[in-house]
Coordinates of C-alpha atoms in Angstrom, one line a residue:
M1 CA -79.3 -40.5 124.8
K2 CA -79.6 -42.2 121.5
K3 CA -79.7 -38.8 119.7
R4 CA -76.5 -37.7 121.6
K5 CA -74.7 -40.9 120.5
K6 CA -75.7 -40.4 116.9
L7 CA -74.5 -36.7 117.1
R8 CA -71.2 -37.8 118.5
F9 CA -70.9 -40.5 115.8
W10 CA -71.4 -38.0 113.0
V11 CA -69.0 -35.5 114.5
I12 CA -66.3 -38.1 114.7
I13 CA -67.0 -39.1 111.1
V14 CA -66.7 -35.5 110.0
L15 CA -63.4 -35.0 112.0
L16 CA -61.9 -38.1 110.5
S17 CA -62.9 -37.0 107.0
F18 CA -61.4 -33.6 107.5
L19 CA -58.1 -35.2 108.7
V20 CA -57.9 -37.5 105.7
I21 CA -58.6 -34.6 103.3
S22 CA -56.0 -32.4 105.0
S23 CA -53.4 -35.2 104.8
S24 CA -54.0 -35.7 101.1
I25 CA -53.6 -32.0 100.4
R26 CA -50.3 -31.8 102.3
T27 CA -49.1 -35.0 100.6
G28 CA -49.9 -33.5 97.2
Q29 CA -48.1 -30.3 98.0
F30 CA -45.1 -32.3 99.2
V31 CA -45.1 -34.3 96.0
T32 CA -45.4 -31.2 93.8
H33 CA -42.6 -29.4 95.7
S34 CA -40.3 -32.4 95.3
F35 CA -41.1 -32.6 91.6
L36 CA -40.2 -28.9 91.1
K37 CA -36.9 -29.4 92.9
A38 CA -36.1 -32.5 90.8
G39 CA -37.0 -30.7 87.6
E40 CA -34.4 -27.9 88.4
L41 CA -34.5 -24.7 86.3
Q42 CA -36.7 -25.9 83.4
S43 CA -39.5 -27.0 85.8
E44 CA -39.2 -23.8 87.9
M45 CA -39.5 -21.8 84.7
L46 CA -42.8 -23.5 83.8
H47 CA -44.0 -23.0 87.4
L48 CA -43.2 -19.3 87.3
R49 CA -44.8 -18.7 83.9
A50 CA -48.0 -20.2 85.3
E51 CA -47.8 -17.9 88.3
I52 CA -47.3 -14.7 86.2
T53 CA -51.0 -14.4 85.4
S54 CA -52.1 -14.4 89.0
G55 CA -51.6 -12.1 92.0
S56 CA -51.2 -8.3 92.2
P57 CA -49.6 -6.2 89.5
I58 CA -46.4 -5.6 91.5
A59 CA -46.2 -9.3 92.3
M60 CA -46.7 -10.1 88.6
I61 CA -43.9 -7.8 87.5
T62 CA -41.6 -9.2 90.1
K63 CA -42.3 -12.7 89.1
K64 CA -42.0 -11.8 85.4
R65 CA -38.5 -10.2 85.9
K66 CA -37.5 -13.3 87.9
A67 CA -38.7 -15.5 85.1
E68 CA -36.8 -13.4 82.4
A69 CA -33.7 -13.5 84.5
M70 CA -33.9 -17.3 84.7
Q71 CA -34.5 -17.4 80.9
V72 CA -31.4 -15.3 80.3
R73 CA -29.4 -17.6 82.6
Q74 CA -30.7 -20.6 80.7
D75 CA -30.0 -19.0 77.2
K76 CA -26.5 -17.6 78.0
P77 CA -24.7 -20.8 77.2
K78 CA -26.5 -21.1 73.9
A79 CA -25.8 -17.5 73.0
R80 CA -22.1 -17.9 73.9
A81 CA -21.9 -21.0 71.7
V82 CA -23.5 -19.2 68.8
S83 CA -21.2 -16.2 69.2
Q84 CA -18.2 -18.5 69.2
D85 CA -19.4 -20.2 66.1
I86 CA -19.8 -16.8 64.3
A87 CA -16.3 -15.7 65.3
K88 CA -14.9 -19.0 64.2
S89 CA -16.7 -18.7 60.9
A90 CA -15.4 -15.1 60.4
N91 CA -11.8 -16.1 61.2
G92 CA -12.1 -19.0 58.8
T93 CA -13.4 -17.0 55.9
I94 CA -12.0 -13.5 56.3
K95 CA -8.4 -13.0 55.6
E96 CA -6.6 -9.9 56.9
I97 CA -4.8 -7.9 54.3
R98 CA -1.1 -7.7 55.1
L99 CA 1.5 -6.1 52.8
V100 CA 5.3 -5.8 52.8
P101 CA 6.1 -2.1 52.7
G102 CA 8.6 -0.9 50.1
G103 CA 10.7 2.2 50.0
Q104 CA 13.1 1.0 47.3
S105 CA 14.0 3.1 44.3
I106 CA 12.7 1.6 41.0
G107 CA 13.1 2.5 37.4
V108 CA 9.9 2.4 35.3
Q109 CA 9.8 1.7 31.5
L110 CA 6.5 1.9 29.7
S111 CA 5.3 1.2 26.2
T112 CA 2.3 3.3 25.2
K113 CA -0.9 1.9 23.8
G114 CA -0.5 3.3 20.3
V115 CA 1.7 6.3 19.6
L116 CA 1.3 9.5 21.6
V117 CA 1.2 12.9 19.8
V118 CA 3.5 15.3 21.7
G119 CA 3.8 18.2 19.2
Y120 CA 3.8 19.4 15.6
H121 CA 6.5 20.0 13.1
L122 CA 6.3 22.0 9.9
I123 CA 7.0 20.3 6.5
S124 CA 8.6 22.4 3.8
T125 CA 6.6 22.1 0.5
A126 CA 6.5 24.0 -2.8
S127 CA 3.5 25.9 -1.4
G128 CA 5.1 26.7 2.0
E129 CA 5.5 25.2 5.4
T130 CA 2.6 23.4 7.1
S131 CA 1.7 20.5 9.4
P132 CA -0.7 18.0 7.9
G133 CA -1.5 16.5 11.3
E134 CA -2.5 19.9 12.8
S135 CA -4.5 20.7 9.7
A136 CA -6.3 17.4 10.1
G137 CA -7.4 18.3 13.6
I138 CA -5.1 16.0 15.5
R139 CA -4.2 17.4 18.9
V140 CA -1.3 17.1 21.2
G141 CA -2.1 14.4 23.7
D142 CA -4.0 12.2 21.2
V143 CA -3.0 8.6 21.0
I144 CA -3.0 7.2 17.5
T145 CA -3.9 3.5 17.6
K146 CA -4.5 2.7 13.9
I147 CA -3.8 4.2 10.4
N148 CA -5.7 2.7 7.5
G149 CA -6.9 -0.1 9.8
K150 CA -3.4 -1.2 10.7
T151 CA -2.4 -1.1 14.4
T152 CA 0.3 1.4 15.3
S153 CA 1.9 0.1 18.4
S154 CA 5.2 1.9 17.8
I155 CA 7.0 4.5 15.8
T156 CA 8.3 1.7 13.6
D157 CA 4.8 0.7 12.6
V158 CA 4.0 4.3 11.6
R159 CA 7.2 4.5 9.4
H160 CA 6.2 1.3 7.6
I161 CA 2.7 2.6 6.8
M162 CA 4.2 5.9 5.6
N163 CA 6.7 4.1 3.3
V164 CA 3.9 2.5 1.4
S165 CA 1.5 5.4 1.3
K166 CA 0.7 7.0 -2.1
S167 CA 1.0 10.6 -3.1
G168 CA -2.2 12.6 -2.3
E169 CA -3.9 9.6 -0.8
P170 CA -5.6 10.5 2.6
L171 CA -4.9 8.3 5.6
K172 CA -7.7 7.2 7.9
V173 CA -6.4 7.8 11.4
T174 CA -8.1 6.3 14.5
L175 CA -7.1 7.8 17.8
I176 CA -8.1 8.1 21.4
R177 CA -8.8 11.5 22.9
Q178 CA -9.7 11.8 26.5
R179 CA -10.8 8.1 26.5
I180 CA -13.0 8.7 23.5
M181 CA -12.3 7.1 20.1
V182 CA -12.0 9.7 17.3
R183 CA -11.5 9.3 13.5
K184 CA -9.6 11.8 11.3
S185 CA -8.6 12.0 7.7
L186 CA -5.0 13.1 7.1
I187 CA -3.2 13.8 3.8
P188 CA 0.6 13.4 4.3
L189 CA 2.9 15.8 2.5
K190 CA 6.3 15.2 0.9
D191 CA 9.2 17.1 2.5
K192 CA 11.4 18.9 -0.1
A193 CA 14.5 18.1 2.0
N194 CA 14.3 14.3 2.1
E195 CA 11.6 13.6 -0.5
R196 CA 9.6 11.6 2.0
Y197 CA 5.9 11.8 3.0
Q198 CA 5.4 13.0 6.6
L199 CA 2.6 13.5 9.0
G200 CA 3.9 16.7 10.5
L201 CA 3.6 15.2 14.0
F202 CA 6.1 14.5 16.8
I203 CA 5.2 11.2 18.3
R204 CA 6.4 9.0 21.2
D205 CA 5.9 5.3 21.9
S206 CA 7.6 4.9 25.3
A207 CA 8.3 6.6 28.5
S208 CA 10.7 6.0 31.5
G209 CA 11.4 7.5 34.9
I210 CA 12.1 6.7 38.5
G211 CA 9.8 6.3 41.5
T212 CA 9.5 4.4 44.8
M213 CA 8.0 1.0 45.5
T214 CA 5.0 1.3 47.9
F215 CA 4.1 -2.3 48.8
Y216 CA 4.4 -5.9 47.8
D217 CA 1.8 -8.6 48.4
P218 CA 3.6 -11.9 49.2
S219 CA 0.5 -14.0 48.7
S220 CA -0.3 -12.9 45.1
G221 CA 3.0 -11.3 44.0
T222 CA 1.2 -8.0 43.3
Y223 CA 2.9 -4.7 43.9
G224 CA 1.9 -1.0 43.9
A225 CA 4.2 2.0 43.4
L226 CA 4.3 5.8 42.9
G227 CA 0.8 6.6 44.3
H228 CA -0.1 8.7 41.3
V229 CA -0.6 8.4 37.6
I230 CA 2.4 8.6 35.2
S231 CA 1.8 11.4 32.7
D232 CA 3.7 12.4 29.6
R233 CA 6.2 15.1 30.4
D234 CA 5.3 17.2 27.3
T235 CA 1.5 16.9 27.1
G236 CA 0.7 16.3 30.8
Q237 CA -1.7 13.5 29.7
P238 CA -1.9 10.1 31.5
I239 CA 0.0 7.5 29.5
L240 CA -2.1 4.7 28.2
V241 CA 0.0 1.6 29.0
K242 CA 0.3 -1.2 26.5
N243 CA 2.9 -3.0 28.7
G244 CA 5.9 -2.1 30.8
R245 CA 8.4 -3.2 33.4
I246 CA 10.1 -2.1 36.5
V247 CA 13.8 -2.5 37.3
R248 CA 16.1 -1.8 40.2
S249 CA 17.6 1.7 40.3
V250 CA 20.4 3.3 42.3
V251 CA 20.1 6.8 43.7
Q252 CA 23.4 8.7 42.9
A253 CA 22.7 12.2 44.1
I254 CA 20.0 14.5 45.5
D255 CA 19.0 17.8 43.9
R256 CA 17.7 19.6 47.0
G257 CA 14.3 21.2 46.8
R258 CA 13.5 24.8 47.8
E259 CA 10.5 27.1 47.7
G260 CA 9.2 27.5 44.2
K261 CA 11.5 24.7 42.8
P262 CA 10.9 21.0 43.7
G263 CA 14.0 18.9 44.1
E264 CA 14.6 15.4 42.7
K265 CA 16.4 12.2 43.2
I266 CA 19.1 11.6 40.5
A267 CA 18.9 7.9 40.0
F268 CA 20.4 5.5 37.4
F269 CA 19.3 2.3 35.8
P270 CA 20.8 0.8 32.7
E271 CA 18.8 0.4 29.5
N272 CA 19.3 -3.4 29.6
A273 CA 18.6 -3.8 33.3
L274 CA 16.9 -7.0 34.3
S275 CA 13.2 -6.7 34.8
I276 CA 11.9 -7.5 38.3
G277 CA 8.2 -7.1 37.5
N278 CA 5.7 -6.0 34.8
V279 CA 3.5 -2.9 34.7
S280 CA -0.2 -3.7 33.9
K281 CA -2.0 -0.6 35.1
N282 CA -1.3 3.1 35.2
T283 CA -4.0 4.8 37.3
P284 CA -4.6 7.9 39.4
F285 CA -3.4 5.9 42.4
G286 CA -0.2 4.6 41.0
I287 CA 1.2 1.8 38.8
F288 CA 0.5 -1.8 39.5
G289 CA 1.7 -5.2 38.3
T290 CA 3.2 -8.5 39.3
M291 CA 6.7 -9.1 40.7
K292 CA 8.7 -12.0 39.4
K293 CA 8.8 -14.8 42.0
N294 CA 12.6 -14.6 42.6
D295 CA 12.6 -10.8 42.7
S296 CA 10.3 -9.9 45.6
I297 CA 11.6 -6.7 47.0
R298 CA 12.5 -6.7 50.6
S299 CA 14.6 -4.2 52.6
D300 CA 16.9 -4.5 55.6
I301 CA 14.7 -2.1 57.5
M302 CA 11.3 -3.7 56.9
D303 CA 10.8 -7.2 55.5
A304 CA 7.7 -8.3 57.5
A305 CA 4.2 -7.9 56.2
L306 CA 2.2 -5.2 58.0
P307 CA -1.6 -4.8 58.4
I308 CA -3.2 -1.9 56.5
A309 CA -5.2 1.0 57.9
T310 CA -8.4 2.2 56.3
A311 CA -9.0 5.9 55.7
E312 CA -11.1 6.0 58.9
Q313 CA -8.3 4.5 61.0
V314 CA -5.6 7.0 60.1
K315 CA -5.2 9.8 62.6
E316 CA -3.3 13.1 62.9
G317 CA 0.1 12.7 64.5
P318 CA 3.5 11.2 64.1
A319 CA 4.3 8.6 61.4
K320 CA 7.3 7.4 59.3
I321 CA 8.1 7.1 55.6
L322 CA 10.5 4.7 54.0
T323 CA 12.6 5.9 51.1
V324 CA 16.2 5.8 49.6
L325 CA 18.6 8.8 49.8
N326 CA 21.8 7.1 48.7
G327 CA 22.4 3.9 46.7
N328 CA 19.7 1.4 47.3
K329 CA 19.5 1.6 51.1
V330 CA 16.0 2.0 52.5
E331 CA 15.8 4.2 55.5
A332 CA 13.0 5.4 57.9
F333 CA 12.3 9.1 58.4
N334 CA 9.9 10.9 60.8
I335 CA 6.9 12.9 59.4
Q336 CA 3.8 14.4 60.8
I337 CA 0.3 13.6 59.4
L338 CA -1.3 17.0 59.6
N339 CA -4.7 16.0 58.2
S340 CA -6.4 12.7 57.2
I341 CA -9.6 13.0 55.2
P342 CA -11.9 10.0 55.8
Q343 CA -13.0 9.0 52.3
K344 CA -15.9 6.7 51.5
H345 CA -15.0 6.6 47.8
P346 CA -11.6 6.4 46.0
A347 CA -9.9 9.8 45.8
T348 CA -6.4 11.1 45.7
K349 CA -4.8 13.5 48.1
G350 CA -6.4 12.1 51.2
L351 CA -3.5 12.9 53.5
V352 CA -1.6 16.1 54.2
I353 CA 1.9 15.4 55.6
K354 CA 4.9 17.3 56.8
I355 CA 8.5 16.2 56.9
T356 CA 9.9 16.6 60.4
D357 CA 13.1 14.5 60.3
P358 CA 16.1 16.9 60.5
R359 CA 18.4 14.6 58.5
L360 CA 15.9 14.2 55.6
L361 CA 15.2 18.0 55.6
K362 CA 18.9 18.7 55.4
A363 CA 19.5 16.2 52.6
T364 CA 16.4 17.0 50.4
G365 CA 14.7 20.1 51.7
G366 CA 11.5 18.0 52.1
I367 CA 9.5 16.1 49.5
I368 CA 11.3 15.7 46.2
Q369 CA 10.6 14.1 42.8
G370 CA 11.4 10.4 42.9
M371 CA 10.0 10.1 46.4
S372 CA 6.5 9.5 45.1
G373 CA 5.3 6.1 46.4
S374 CA 7.3 6.1 49.6
P375 CA 5.2 4.1 52.1
I376 CA 3.7 5.9 55.2
I377 CA 3.6 3.8 58.4
Q378 CA 1.7 4.7 61.5
D379 CA 1.3 2.6 64.7
G380 CA 2.7 -0.5 62.9
K381 CA 0.2 -0.2 60.0
L382 CA 0.7 0.7 56.4
V383 CA -1.5 3.8 55.9
G384 CA -0.6 5.4 52.6
A385 CA 2.1 6.7 50.2
V386 CA 3.7 10.1 49.5
T387 CA 2.4 11.5 46.2
H388 CA 2.9 15.3 45.8
V389 CA 4.9 18.2 47.1
F390 CA 3.7 21.7 47.9
V391 CA 5.7 23.9 45.5
N392 CA 5.7 26.9 47.9
D393 CA 6.5 24.7 50.9
P394 CA 8.7 21.6 49.9
T395 CA 8.6 20.4 53.5
S396 CA 4.9 19.5 53.1
G397 CA 2.8 17.6 50.6
Y398 CA 0.0 15.1 49.9
G399 CA -0.3 11.4 50.3
V400 CA -2.9 8.8 49.2
H401 CA -4.7 6.4 51.5
I402 CA -3.3 2.9 51.0
E403 CA -6.8 1.4 50.8
W404 CA -7.4 3.0 47.4
M405 CA -4.1 1.6 46.1
I406 CA -4.9 -1.9 47.1
E407 CA -8.3 -1.6 45.6
E408 CA -6.7 -0.6 42.3
A409 CA -4.2 -3.5 42.6
G410 CA -7.1 -5.9 42.9
I411 CA -6.2 -7.4 46.3
D412 CA -9.1 -5.8 48.2
K413 CA -11.5 -8.8 48.4
N414 CA -11.9 -8.2 52.1
H415 CA -11.8 -4.4 51.9
Q416 CA -15.5 -3.8 52.4
F417 CA -15.5 -5.9 55.5
L418 CA -12.5 -3.9 56.9
R419 CA -14.3 -0.6 56.2
K420 CA -17.5 -1.8 58.0
E421 CA -15.5 -3.2 60.9
A422 CA -13.6 0.1 61.2
A423 CA -16.8 2.2 61.0
G424 CA -18.4 0.0 63.7

């Protein structure tokens, strides 16, 4: 009996111990569960990360994906905030280039850097006729910048030097030939007719013509025009510009173009016309300078600044050009962009265009001289400028991408960003 009592006693003790232990475990599980709920996502993440290393491979992958999904949910607000900060920073530091398109007819007056040699003339001497300049190896197209160390900025400067030169004394001539400095020795000869020493050279110190304004930058006052370099009419060489100015001009008539013979605008501007801007650069992409504050060019048809299109953004299809046919009224005419060559580096003739507007074709026959620089607009953006005509097909010609013009103008600080953005 005693043994049975003792056995019952121990059984009861074991059962009571088991109940106490079981209650503790359940209490601990309840507390842990409550803690995880209270800790929300962060605590749940810690819990899941601990569980990733246990269980079957499939269960591990499932738990890992669940953990990653929760991490994404947790990180999304942070990523969104960072993204907004980047966008805000970009908007705060990157300024979109917007230009007022032109189309106005302008007169251009240039003073050359030195005097330009445009030809030879023969001097009559006791021993016959000859040209001292040609004999000295001076070529047509050379720009004489100094004679005997004295600057020759104009024909007047050359005359002064010749008036004090001595008989038989060679002149030391400094000139620019194809952007290279060259020195020559020239002995002037006395002409029998006027008893004066002469060089035997035809020289020029200025040039003038008409063209079309392409754009105006209201923020800096910078303008661009023509879309191509101004070359001397006799030598074909680009003019080295010392200084220059642009004035307003009035189109009086149109010499209509035809196959084999380009037409031209017949425009007028007085010699003493008021300057509306200077000319600081003459480049393969046009002339550039600064407009006077009170003479910013605006037209009735387009006086709002437009965004520009990079070469990659221009597409084949319809577009418009702005130009003047009569007086000083800027008008819009329909064209077709037949080909746009995406160019990573500055180059001319990036666009092939065709005039499709019936009224413009009737008036001009197509692209004519004086139309160079007419802005090309497509989808509300300034994309380029008219530059050349096809001689055998005056309805068609070339254009230059506007991005190369603004780069030459020096207003392309954000140009590289625009190119990367367009490429992306």
